[in-house]
PDB file of C-alpha atoms in Angstrom:
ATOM      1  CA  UNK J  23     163.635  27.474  26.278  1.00 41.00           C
ATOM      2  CA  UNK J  24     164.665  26.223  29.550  1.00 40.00           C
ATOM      3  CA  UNK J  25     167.269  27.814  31.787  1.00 35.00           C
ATOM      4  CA  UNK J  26     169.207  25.453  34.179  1.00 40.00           C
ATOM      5  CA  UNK J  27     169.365  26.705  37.666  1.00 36.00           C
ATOM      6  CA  UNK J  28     170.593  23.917  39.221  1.00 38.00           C
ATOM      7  CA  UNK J  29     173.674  24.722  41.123  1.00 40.00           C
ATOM      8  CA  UNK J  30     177.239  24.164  40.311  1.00 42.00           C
ATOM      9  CA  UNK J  31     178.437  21.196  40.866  1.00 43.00           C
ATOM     10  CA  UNK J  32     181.154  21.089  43.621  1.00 44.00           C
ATOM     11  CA  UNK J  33     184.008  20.380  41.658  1.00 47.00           C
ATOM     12  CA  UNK J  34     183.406  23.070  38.970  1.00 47.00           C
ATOM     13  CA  UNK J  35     182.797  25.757  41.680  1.00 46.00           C
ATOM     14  CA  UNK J  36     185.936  28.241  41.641  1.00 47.00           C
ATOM     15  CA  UNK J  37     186.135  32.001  43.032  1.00 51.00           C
ATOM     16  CA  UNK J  38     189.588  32.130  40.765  1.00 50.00           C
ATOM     17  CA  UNK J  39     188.466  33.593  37.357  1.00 49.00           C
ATOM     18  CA  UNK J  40     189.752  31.410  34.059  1.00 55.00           C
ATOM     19  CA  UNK J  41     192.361  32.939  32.360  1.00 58.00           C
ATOM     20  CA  UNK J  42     190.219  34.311  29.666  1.00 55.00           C
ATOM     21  CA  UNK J  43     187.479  35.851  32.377  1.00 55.00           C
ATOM     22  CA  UNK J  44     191.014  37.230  34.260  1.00 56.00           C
ATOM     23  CA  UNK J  45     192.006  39.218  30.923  1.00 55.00           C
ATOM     24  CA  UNK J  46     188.299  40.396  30.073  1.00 55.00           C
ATOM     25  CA  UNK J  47     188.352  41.742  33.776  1.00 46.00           C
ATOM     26  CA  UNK J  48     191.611  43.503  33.501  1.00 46.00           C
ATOM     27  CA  UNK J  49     191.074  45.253  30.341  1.00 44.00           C
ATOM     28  CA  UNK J  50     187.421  46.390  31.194  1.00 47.00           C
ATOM     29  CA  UNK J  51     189.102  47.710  34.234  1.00 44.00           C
ATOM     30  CA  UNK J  52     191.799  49.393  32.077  1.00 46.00           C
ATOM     31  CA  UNK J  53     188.823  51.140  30.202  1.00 44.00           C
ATOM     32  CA  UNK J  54     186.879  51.960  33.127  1.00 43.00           C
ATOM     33  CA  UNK J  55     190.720  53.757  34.788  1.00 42.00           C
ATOM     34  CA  UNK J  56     190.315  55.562  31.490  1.00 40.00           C
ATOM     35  CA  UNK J  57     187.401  56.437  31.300  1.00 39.00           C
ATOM     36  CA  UNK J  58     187.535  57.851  34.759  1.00 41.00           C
ATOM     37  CA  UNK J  59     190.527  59.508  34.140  1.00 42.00           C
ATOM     38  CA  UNK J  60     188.917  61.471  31.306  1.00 37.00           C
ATOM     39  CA  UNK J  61     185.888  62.060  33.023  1.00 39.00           C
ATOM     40  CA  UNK J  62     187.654  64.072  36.062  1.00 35.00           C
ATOM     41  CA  UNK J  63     190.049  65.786  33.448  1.00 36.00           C
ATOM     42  CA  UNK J  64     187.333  67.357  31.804  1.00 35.00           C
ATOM     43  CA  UNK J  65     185.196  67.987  35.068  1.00 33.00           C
ATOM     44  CA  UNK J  66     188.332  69.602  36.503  1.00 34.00           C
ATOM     45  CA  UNK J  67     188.777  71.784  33.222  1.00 34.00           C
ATOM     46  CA  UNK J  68     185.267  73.204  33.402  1.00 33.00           C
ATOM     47  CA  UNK J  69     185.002  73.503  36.885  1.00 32.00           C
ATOM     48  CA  UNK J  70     188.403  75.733  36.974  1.00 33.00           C
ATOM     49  CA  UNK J  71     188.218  79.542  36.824  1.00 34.00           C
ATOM     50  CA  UNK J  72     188.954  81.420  33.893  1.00 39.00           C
ATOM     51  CA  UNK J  73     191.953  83.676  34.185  1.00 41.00           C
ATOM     52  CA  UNK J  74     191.516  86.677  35.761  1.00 40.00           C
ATOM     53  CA  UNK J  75     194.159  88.030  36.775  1.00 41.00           C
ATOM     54  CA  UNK J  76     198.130  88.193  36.600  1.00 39.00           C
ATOM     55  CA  UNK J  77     201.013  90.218  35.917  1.00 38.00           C
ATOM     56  CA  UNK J  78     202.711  88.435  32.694  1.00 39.00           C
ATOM     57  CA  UNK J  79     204.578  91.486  31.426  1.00 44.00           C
ATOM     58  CA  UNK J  80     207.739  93.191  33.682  1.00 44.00           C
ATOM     59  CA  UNK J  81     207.153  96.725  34.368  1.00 45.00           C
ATOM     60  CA  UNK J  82     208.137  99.095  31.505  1.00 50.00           C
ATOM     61  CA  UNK J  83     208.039  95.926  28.692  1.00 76.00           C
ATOM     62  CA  UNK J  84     205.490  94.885  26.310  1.00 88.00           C
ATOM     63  CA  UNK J  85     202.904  92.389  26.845  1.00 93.00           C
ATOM     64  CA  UNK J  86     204.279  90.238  23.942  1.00 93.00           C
ATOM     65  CA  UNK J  87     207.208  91.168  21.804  1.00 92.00           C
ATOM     66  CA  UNK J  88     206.313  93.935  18.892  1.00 93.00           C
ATOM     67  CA  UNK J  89     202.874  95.065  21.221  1.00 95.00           C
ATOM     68  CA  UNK J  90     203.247  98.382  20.785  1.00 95.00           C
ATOM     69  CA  UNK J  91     204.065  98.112  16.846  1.00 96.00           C
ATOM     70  CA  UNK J  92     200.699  96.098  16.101  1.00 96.00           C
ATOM     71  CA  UNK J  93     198.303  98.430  13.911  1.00 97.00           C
ATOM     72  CA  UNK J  94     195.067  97.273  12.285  1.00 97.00           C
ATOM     73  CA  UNK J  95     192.273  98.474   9.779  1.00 97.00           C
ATOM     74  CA  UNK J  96     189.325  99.692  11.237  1.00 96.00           C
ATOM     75  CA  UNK J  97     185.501  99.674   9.988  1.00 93.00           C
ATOM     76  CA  UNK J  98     185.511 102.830   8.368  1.00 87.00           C
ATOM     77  CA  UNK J  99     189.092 102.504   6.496  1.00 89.00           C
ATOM     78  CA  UNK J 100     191.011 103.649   8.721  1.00 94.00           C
ATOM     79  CA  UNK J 101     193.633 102.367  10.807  1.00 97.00           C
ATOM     80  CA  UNK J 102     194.241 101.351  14.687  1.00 97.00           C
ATOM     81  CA  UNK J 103     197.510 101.423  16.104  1.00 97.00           C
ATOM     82  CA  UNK J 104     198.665 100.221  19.293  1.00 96.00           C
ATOM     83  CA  UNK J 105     201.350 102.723  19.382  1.00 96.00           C
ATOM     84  CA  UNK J 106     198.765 105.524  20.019  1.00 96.00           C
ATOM     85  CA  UNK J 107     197.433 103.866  23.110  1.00 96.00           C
ATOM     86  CA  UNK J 108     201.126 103.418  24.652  1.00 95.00           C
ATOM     87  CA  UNK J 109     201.414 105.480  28.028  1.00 93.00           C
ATOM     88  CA  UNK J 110     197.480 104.702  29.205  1.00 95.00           C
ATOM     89  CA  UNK J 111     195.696 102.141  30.711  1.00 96.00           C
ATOM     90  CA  UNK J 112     193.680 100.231  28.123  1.00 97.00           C
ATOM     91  CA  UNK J 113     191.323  97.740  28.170  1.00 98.00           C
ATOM     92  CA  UNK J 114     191.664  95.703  25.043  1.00 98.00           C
ATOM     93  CA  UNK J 115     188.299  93.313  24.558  1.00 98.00           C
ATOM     94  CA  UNK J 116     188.461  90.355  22.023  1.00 98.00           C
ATOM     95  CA  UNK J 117     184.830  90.209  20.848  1.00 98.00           C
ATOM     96  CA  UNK J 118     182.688  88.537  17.695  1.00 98.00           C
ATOM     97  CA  UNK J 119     179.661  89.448  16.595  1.00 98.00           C
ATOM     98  CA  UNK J 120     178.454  85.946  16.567  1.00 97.00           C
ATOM     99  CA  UNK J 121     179.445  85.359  20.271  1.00 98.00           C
ATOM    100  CA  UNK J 122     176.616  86.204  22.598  1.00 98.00           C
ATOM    101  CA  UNK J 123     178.151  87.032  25.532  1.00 98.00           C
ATOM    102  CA  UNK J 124     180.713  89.367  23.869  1.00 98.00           C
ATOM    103  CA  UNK J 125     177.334  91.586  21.921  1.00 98.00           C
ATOM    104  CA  UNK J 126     176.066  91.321  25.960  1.00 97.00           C
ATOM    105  CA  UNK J 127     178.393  93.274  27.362  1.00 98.00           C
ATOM    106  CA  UNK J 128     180.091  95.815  24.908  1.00 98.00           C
ATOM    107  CA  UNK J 129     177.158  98.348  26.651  1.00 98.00           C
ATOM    108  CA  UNK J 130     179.197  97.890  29.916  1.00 98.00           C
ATOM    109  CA  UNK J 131     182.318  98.472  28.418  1.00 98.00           C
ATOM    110  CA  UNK J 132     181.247 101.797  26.661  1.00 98.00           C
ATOM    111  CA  UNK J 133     179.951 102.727  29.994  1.00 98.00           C
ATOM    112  CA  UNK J 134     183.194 101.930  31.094  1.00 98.00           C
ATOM    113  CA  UNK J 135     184.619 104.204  28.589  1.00 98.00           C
ATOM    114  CA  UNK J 136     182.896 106.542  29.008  1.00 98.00           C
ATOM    115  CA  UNK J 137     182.764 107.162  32.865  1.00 97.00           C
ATOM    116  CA  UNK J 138     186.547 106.590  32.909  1.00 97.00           C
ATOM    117  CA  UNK J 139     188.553 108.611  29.852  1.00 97.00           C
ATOM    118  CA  UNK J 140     188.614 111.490  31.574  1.00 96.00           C
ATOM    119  CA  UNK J 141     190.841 109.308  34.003  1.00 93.00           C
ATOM    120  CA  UNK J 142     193.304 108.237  31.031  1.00 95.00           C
ATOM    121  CA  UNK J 143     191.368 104.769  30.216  1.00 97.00           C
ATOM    122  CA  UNK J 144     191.775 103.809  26.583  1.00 98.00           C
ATOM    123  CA  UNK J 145     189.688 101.342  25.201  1.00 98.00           C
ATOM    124  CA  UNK J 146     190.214  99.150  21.925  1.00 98.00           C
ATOM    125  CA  UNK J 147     187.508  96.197  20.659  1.00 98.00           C
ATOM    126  CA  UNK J 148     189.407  94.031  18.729  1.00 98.00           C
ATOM    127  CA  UNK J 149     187.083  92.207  16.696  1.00 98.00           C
ATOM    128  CA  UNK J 150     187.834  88.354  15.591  1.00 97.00           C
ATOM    129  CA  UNK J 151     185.040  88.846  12.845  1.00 97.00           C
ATOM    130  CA  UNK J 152     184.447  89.528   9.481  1.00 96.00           C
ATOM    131  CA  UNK J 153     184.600  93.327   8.151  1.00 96.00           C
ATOM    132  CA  UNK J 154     181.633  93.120   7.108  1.00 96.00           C
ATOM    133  CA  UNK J 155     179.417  91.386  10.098  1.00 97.00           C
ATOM    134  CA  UNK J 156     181.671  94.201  11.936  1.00 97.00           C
ATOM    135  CA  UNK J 157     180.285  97.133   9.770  1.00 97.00           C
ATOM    136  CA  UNK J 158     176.532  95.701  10.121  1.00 97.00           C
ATOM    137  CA  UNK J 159     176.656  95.125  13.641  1.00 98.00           C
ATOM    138  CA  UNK J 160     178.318  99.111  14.632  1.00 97.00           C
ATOM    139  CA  UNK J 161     175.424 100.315  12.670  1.00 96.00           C
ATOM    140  CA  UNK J 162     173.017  98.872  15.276  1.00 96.00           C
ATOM    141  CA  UNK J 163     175.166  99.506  17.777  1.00 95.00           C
ATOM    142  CA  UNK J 164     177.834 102.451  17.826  1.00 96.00           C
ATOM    143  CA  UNK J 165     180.295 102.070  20.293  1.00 98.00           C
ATOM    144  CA  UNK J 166     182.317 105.101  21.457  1.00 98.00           C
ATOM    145  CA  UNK J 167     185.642 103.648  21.694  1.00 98.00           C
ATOM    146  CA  UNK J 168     187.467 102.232  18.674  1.00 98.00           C
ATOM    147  CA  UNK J 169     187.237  98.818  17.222  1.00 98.00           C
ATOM    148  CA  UNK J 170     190.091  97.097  14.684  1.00 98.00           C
ATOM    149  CA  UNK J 171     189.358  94.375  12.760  1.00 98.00           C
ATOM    150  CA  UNK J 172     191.870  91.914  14.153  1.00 97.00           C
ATOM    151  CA  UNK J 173     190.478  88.350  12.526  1.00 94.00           C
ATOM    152  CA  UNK J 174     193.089  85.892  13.223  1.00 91.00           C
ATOM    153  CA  UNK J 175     196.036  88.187  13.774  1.00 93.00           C
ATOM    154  CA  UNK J 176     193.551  89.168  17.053  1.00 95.00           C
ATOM    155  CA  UNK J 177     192.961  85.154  17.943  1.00 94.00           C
ATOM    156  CA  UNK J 178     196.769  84.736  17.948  1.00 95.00           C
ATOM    157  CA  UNK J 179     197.096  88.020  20.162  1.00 96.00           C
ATOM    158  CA  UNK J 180     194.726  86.155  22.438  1.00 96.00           C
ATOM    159  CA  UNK J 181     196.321  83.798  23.053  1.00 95.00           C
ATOM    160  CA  UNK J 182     199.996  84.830  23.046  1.00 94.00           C
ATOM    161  CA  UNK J 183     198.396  87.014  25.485  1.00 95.00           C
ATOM    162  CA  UNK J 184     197.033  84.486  27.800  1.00 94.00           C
ATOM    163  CA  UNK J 185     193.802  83.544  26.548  1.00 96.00           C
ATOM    164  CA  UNK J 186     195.258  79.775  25.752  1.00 94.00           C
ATOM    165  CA  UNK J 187     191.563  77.758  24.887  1.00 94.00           C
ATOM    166  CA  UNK J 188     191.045  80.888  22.170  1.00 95.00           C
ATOM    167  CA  UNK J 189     187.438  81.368  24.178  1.00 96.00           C
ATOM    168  CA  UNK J 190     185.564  84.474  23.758  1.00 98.00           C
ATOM    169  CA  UNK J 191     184.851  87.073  25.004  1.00 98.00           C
ATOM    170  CA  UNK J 192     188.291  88.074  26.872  1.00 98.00           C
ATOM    171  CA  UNK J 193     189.724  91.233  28.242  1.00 98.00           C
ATOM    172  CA  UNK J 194     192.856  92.031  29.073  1.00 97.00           C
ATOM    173  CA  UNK J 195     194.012  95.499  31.147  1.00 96.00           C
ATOM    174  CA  UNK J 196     197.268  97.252  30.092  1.00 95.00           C
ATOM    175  CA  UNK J 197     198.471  99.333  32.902  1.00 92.00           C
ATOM    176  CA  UNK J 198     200.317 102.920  31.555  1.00 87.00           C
ATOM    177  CA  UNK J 199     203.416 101.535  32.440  1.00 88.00           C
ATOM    178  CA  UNK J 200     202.877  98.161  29.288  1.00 89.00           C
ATOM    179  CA  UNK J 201     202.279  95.657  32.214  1.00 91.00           C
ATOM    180  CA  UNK J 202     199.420  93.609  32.221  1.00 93.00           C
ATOM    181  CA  UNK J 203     197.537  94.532  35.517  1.00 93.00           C
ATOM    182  CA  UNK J 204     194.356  92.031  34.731  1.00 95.00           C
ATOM    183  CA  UNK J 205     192.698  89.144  32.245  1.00 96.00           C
ATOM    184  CA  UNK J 206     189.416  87.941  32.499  1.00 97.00           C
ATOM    185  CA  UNK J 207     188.425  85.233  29.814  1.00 97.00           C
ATOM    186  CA  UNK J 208     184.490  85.382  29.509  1.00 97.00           C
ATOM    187  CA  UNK J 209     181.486  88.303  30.161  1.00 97.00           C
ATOM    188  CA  UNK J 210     182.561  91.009  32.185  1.00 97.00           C
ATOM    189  CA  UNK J 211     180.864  92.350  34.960  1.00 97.00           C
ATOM    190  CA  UNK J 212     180.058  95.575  36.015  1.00 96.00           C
ATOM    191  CA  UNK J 213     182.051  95.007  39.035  1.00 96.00           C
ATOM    192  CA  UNK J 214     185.113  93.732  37.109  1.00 96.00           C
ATOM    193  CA  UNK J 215     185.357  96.716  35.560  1.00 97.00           C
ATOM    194  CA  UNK J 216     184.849  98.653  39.116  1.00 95.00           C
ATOM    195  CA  UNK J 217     187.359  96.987  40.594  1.00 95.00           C
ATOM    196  CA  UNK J 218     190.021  97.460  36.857  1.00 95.00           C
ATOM    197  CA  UNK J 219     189.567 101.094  37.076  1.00 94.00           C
ATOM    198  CA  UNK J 220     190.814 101.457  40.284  1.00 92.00           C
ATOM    199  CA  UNK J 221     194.124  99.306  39.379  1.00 87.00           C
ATOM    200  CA  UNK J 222     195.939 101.339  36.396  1.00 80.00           C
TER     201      UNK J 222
END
């Protein structure tokens, strides 16, 4: 096979693209706009902070509408309700068992429970699990504050609550007075939970 290198002849030289080339540039530059378009969407979207903080509930009022009346089972039969938490500073933590992070730092937040009940902090891990990985896992690992078993009545909380991508683990803080005083969508931190203490 022989390629022709000769050049061009004059008359058939042209910088103007046919009309064909012209529409097979325009819509490979349509895709690559896309494309590009898509590609900083997503870089902005993981580059941008989780929420961590913001008051979404007036002073006095509930976090979301019928807060205070939400009540689950817990592992052992019997049942958590938000009503008995009203008045104190909780930290409520949406965990799984199957979420790596979340198992990573419950040990902080039982520290955190227990350095700071004497203070008023309540604590609730709401679990978006199955009763049963729940019951397996607390056997392993007893925490000192209660867990409910939320499942997907707990993923909606989440995100009615701010938690909008459904991600776990997140915490939210519930200052005495019902309004949210922090959120922090992924692991907590030792310092995090300094720094909450200090704010109900």
């Amino acid at each position: 096979m022989m390629l022709n290198m000769s050049p061009t002849p004059p008359e058939e030289s042209s910088t103007e693209p046919q009309p064909l080339a012209r529409r097979q540039l325009l819509v490979a530059t349509g895709i690559a706009a896309t494309l590009a378009g898509a590609g900083a969407a997503w870089w902005n979207a993981s580059q941008a902070p989780a929420p961590v903080q913001g008051a979404s509930a007036p002073v006095g009022k509930e976090p979301v509408d019928g807060f205070w009346a939400l009540q689950w089972d817990a592992p052992k039969g019997a049942v958590v309700r938000m009503a008995d938490f009203r008045g104190h500073p909780v930290l409520l933590n949406f965990w799984a068992t199957w979420c790596p992070p979340c198992v990573e730092e419950l040990p902080l937040i039982n520290a955190f429970y227990d350095k700071n009940k004497a203070n008023g902090w309540q604590v609730l891990g709401l679990a978006i699990d199955k009763p049963a990985a729940v019951d397996a896992f607390l056997q392993k690992l007893p925490l000192h504050f209660p867990v409910a078993l939320a499942g997907l009545s707990g993923a909606a909380l989440g995100r009615n609550l701010g938690n909008l991508t459904g991600g776990l683990p997140f915490s939210i803080a519930v200052g005495g007075d019902g309004s949210v005083i922090q959120r922090k969508l992924g692991r907590l931190s030792e310092s995090d939970l300094d720094t909450w203490a200090r704010l109900k």
